[in-house]
Amino acid sequence: MTLLLTGATGKTGRCIVQSLAARGLRARVLLRNPEAADWLRGLGMEPVIADMSEPDTLGAALEGMEQALLLAANSPGQVVMEKQFIDAAAAAGLRRIVKYSAISAGGDEDYRFARWHGEAERHLFASGLDWSVVRPGYFMQNFLMSADSIRAEGRFYLPACDEPVSLVDVRDAADVTVACLLDRTQDGRIRTVTGSESLTLREVATRMEWVLGRNIAYVPLPDEDFRAAMIGAGAPEWLAGGMIEFFAGASRGTRDHLSGCVQRLLGREPVGLDGFLADHAQAFNP
Ligand SMILES: NC(=O)c1ccc[n+]([C@@H]2O[C@H](COP(=O)([O-])OP(=O)(O)OC[C@H]3O[C@@H](n4cnc5c(N)ncnc54)[C@H](OP(=O)(O)O)[C@@H]3O)[C@@H](O)[C@H]2O)c1
């Protein structure tokens, strides 16, 4: 076992762990919350408790590893945390990091999450480690954040945006990440992962109507109303601000890119929005 996973208790990470386990592969898993340790052990993984924001805790997780998946949640401390992880991995003798990033990092970087990822990517490129980078588009799973209002009112509220956004199911982003972890010919490659469709938010609402069989509307909110609503619902200001920036960039047509990566790398079609909605109909329907 020479692979260390981070972020394994999150949306993508859970799919990655399950995919590796289904192949009979084992990994060490860095996690900060011991509650998931039994689930990981049951899948043949080796849980190690550590906190990526505290570099002093990383030693036992990194010891003896050859490569790591670096997958961290967005936060204002993300760049520092990822840079520290990269430095600690290099110092511990790891040879390779697969970094989970985001669309537009290294390009326009017109929203803060892309800027944060871009900065961490550049640190990785300069680290001397071998690397591979996965940059997913907008997660279909983000619509689950609107599941309450879709169930209760048949509406979802997001910043105003009339341009298409390339969507990806987290399960496809996870499968591409696993392919990068298992294939050293992906070294030095950046994989932008999208599904097979770019859709406007109004088109997403129409698809929801077809698949869920109810009237559903996208309600475009002025940025300040969206910020106030998110903060009122308990979200941090930086998250609201990042989403506003994301859709402001998308409104300039910068998120309408389909990469074909799932088809090329995995030899199959990506999960479509209809399939995602059908799989999560219970969450969206009253
Ligand atoms: N949402 C999108 O549309 C989108 C699109 C492209 C890229 N991305 C990128 O995807 C990444 C998030 O992926 P995700 O949504 O699959 O993850 P997620 O569900 O947000 O989960 C984040 C994971 O990181 C772990 N983590 C956070 N801070 C940690 C720390 N200090 N030490 C150890 N572990 C820590 C969490 O552990 P706990 O269980 O302990 O919290 C969890 O396992 C972000 O970097 C984001 O920029 C998102």
XYZ file of N, CA and C and ligand atoms in Angstrom, residues 6-14 30-33 50-54 71-75 78 81-82 99-103 111 113-114 117 134-140 142 145 168 170 246, ligand 1:
189
model
N -6.443 11.811 0.427
C -7.018 12.851 1.290
C -8.418 13.163 0.764
N -9.219 13.825 1.572
C -10.565 14.208 1.134
C -11.505 13.032 0.940
N -11.178 11.889 1.534
C -11.904 10.647 1.225
C -13.303 10.604 1.817
N -13.607 11.497 2.753
C -14.951 11.491 3.339
C -15.885 12.465 2.625
N -15.400 13.129 1.594
C -16.219 14.103 0.873
C -16.939 13.463 -0.310
N -17.575 14.324 -1.117
C -18.413 13.836 -2.230
C -17.594 13.014 -3.222
N -16.483 13.581 -3.691
C -15.666 12.868 -4.677
C -14.880 11.748 -4.013
N -14.335 12.058 -2.834
C -13.452 11.099 -2.168
C -14.140 9.784 -1.864
N -15.411 9.852 -1.467
C -16.148 8.613 -1.174
C -16.238 7.738 -2.418
N -5.967 9.590 4.866
C -5.818 10.645 5.877
C -7.202 11.221 6.154
N -7.614 11.179 7.409
C -8.901 11.814 7.747
C -8.792 12.459 9.111
N -9.601 13.511 9.309
C -9.507 14.208 10.596
C -10.622 13.789 11.539
N -11.682 13.195 10.978
C -12.811 12.789 11.805
C -12.819 11.267 11.944
N -5.266 12.688 10.882
C -4.387 13.863 10.741
C -5.251 15.015 10.251
N -4.692 16.223 10.336
C -5.404 17.404 9.861
C -4.482 18.119 8.887
N -4.932 18.253 7.648
C -4.062 18.867 6.630
C -3.707 20.308 6.948
N -4.505 20.962 7.781
C -4.175 22.354 8.108
C -3.141 22.431 9.229
N -2.755 21.272 9.753
C -1.729 21.229 10.808
C -0.590 20.325 10.338
N -6.764 16.312 -2.246
C -8.137 16.790 -2.481
C -8.593 17.502 -1.222
N -8.771 18.797 -1.314
C -9.136 19.580 -0.129
C -10.389 20.391 -0.406
N -11.205 20.547 0.624
C -12.390 21.394 0.507
C -11.956 22.843 0.293
N -12.809 23.620 -0.367
C -12.545 25.063 -0.477
C -12.583 25.705 0.900
N -11.645 26.595 1.123
C -11.645 27.417 2.341
C -10.601 28.509 2.131
N -7.131 27.298 2.093
C -6.840 26.159 1.213
C -5.457 26.232 0.565
N -2.762 25.468 3.065
C -2.860 24.062 3.454
C -2.315 23.148 2.349
N -2.688 23.421 1.111
C -2.234 22.560 0.014
C -0.729 22.710 -0.212
N -3.379 16.043 -8.034
C -4.102 17.151 -7.375
C -5.481 17.344 -7.985
N -6.478 17.405 -7.089
C -7.861 17.666 -7.497
C -8.050 19.172 -7.493
N -8.403 19.728 -8.634
C -8.418 21.181 -8.810
C -9.809 21.619 -9.270
N -9.905 22.595 -10.121
C -11.209 23.081 -10.587
C -11.051 23.742 -11.947
N -12.140 23.721 -12.711
C -12.146 24.302 -14.057
C -11.753 25.781 -13.989
N -12.650 33.297 -10.805
C -13.351 33.168 -9.523
C -12.351 32.643 -8.509
N -12.074 30.296 -6.285
C -11.683 28.895 -6.108
C -10.678 28.491 -7.190
N -10.864 28.999 -8.392
C -9.903 28.721 -9.467
C -8.553 29.376 -9.165
N -6.841 27.271 -6.510
C -6.308 26.025 -7.087
C -5.108 26.325 -7.987
N -6.398 17.127 -12.006
C -7.772 16.891 -12.453
C -8.571 18.163 -12.173
N -9.156 18.742 -13.239
C -9.923 19.991 -13.083
C -11.380 19.769 -13.494
N -12.243 19.445 -12.526
C -13.651 19.224 -12.888
C -14.390 20.531 -13.156
N -15.465 20.405 -13.947
C -16.400 21.509 -14.152
C -17.363 21.607 -12.973
N -18.468 22.303 -13.192
C -19.455 22.562 -12.111
C -20.173 21.251 -11.769
N -20.130 20.885 -10.495
C -20.725 19.607 -10.085
C -22.247 19.640 -10.219
N -22.821 18.602 -10.847
C -24.284 18.443 -10.812
C -24.759 18.329 -9.356
N -24.017 20.010 -6.970
C -24.292 21.316 -6.348
C -25.798 21.605 -6.306
N -27.765 21.235 -3.169
C -27.818 22.322 -2.171
C -29.150 23.076 -2.268
N -20.681 18.476 -14.580
C -20.091 17.135 -14.461
C -20.642 16.468 -13.215
N -20.083 14.208 -10.086
C -18.917 13.907 -9.241
C -18.401 12.487 -9.482
N -18.117 32.874 -9.704
C -18.193 31.766 -10.667
C -19.231 32.079 -11.743
N -18.421 22.169 -6.277
C -17.985 22.216 -7.521
O -18.757 22.450 -8.458
C -16.528 21.951 -7.816
C -16.128 21.922 -9.153
C -14.778 21.687 -9.440
C -13.887 21.475 -8.412
N -14.314 21.513 -7.121
C -13.319 21.290 -6.062
O -13.633 20.098 -5.382
C -13.010 20.170 -4.096
C -13.952 19.594 -3.082
O -14.298 18.284 -3.473
P -15.583 17.571 -2.860
O -16.763 18.481 -3.048
O -15.628 16.193 -3.364
O -15.174 17.571 -1.321
P -16.107 17.871 -0.080
O -17.360 17.071 -0.185
O -16.162 19.346 0.120
O -15.194 17.223 1.077
C -13.948 17.776 1.404
C -13.040 16.712 1.981
O -11.827 17.343 2.436
C -11.613 16.960 3.795
N -10.913 18.010 4.515
C -11.253 19.313 4.557
N -10.385 19.979 5.339
C -9.508 19.069 5.818
C -8.399 19.127 6.685
N -8.010 20.289 7.238
N -7.726 17.991 6.956
C -8.114 16.816 6.412
N -9.166 16.684 5.578
C -9.844 17.804 5.292
C -13.020 16.746 4.349
O -12.946 16.015 5.533
P -14.062 16.126 6.697
O -15.013 14.987 6.430
O -13.282 15.957 7.950
O -14.700 17.486 6.578
C -13.653 15.988 3.181
O -13.219 14.648 3.160
C -12.679 21.641 -3.837
O -11.286 21.812 -3.869
C -13.349 22.355 -4.993
O -12.659 23.511 -5.403
C -15.619 21.729 -6.801
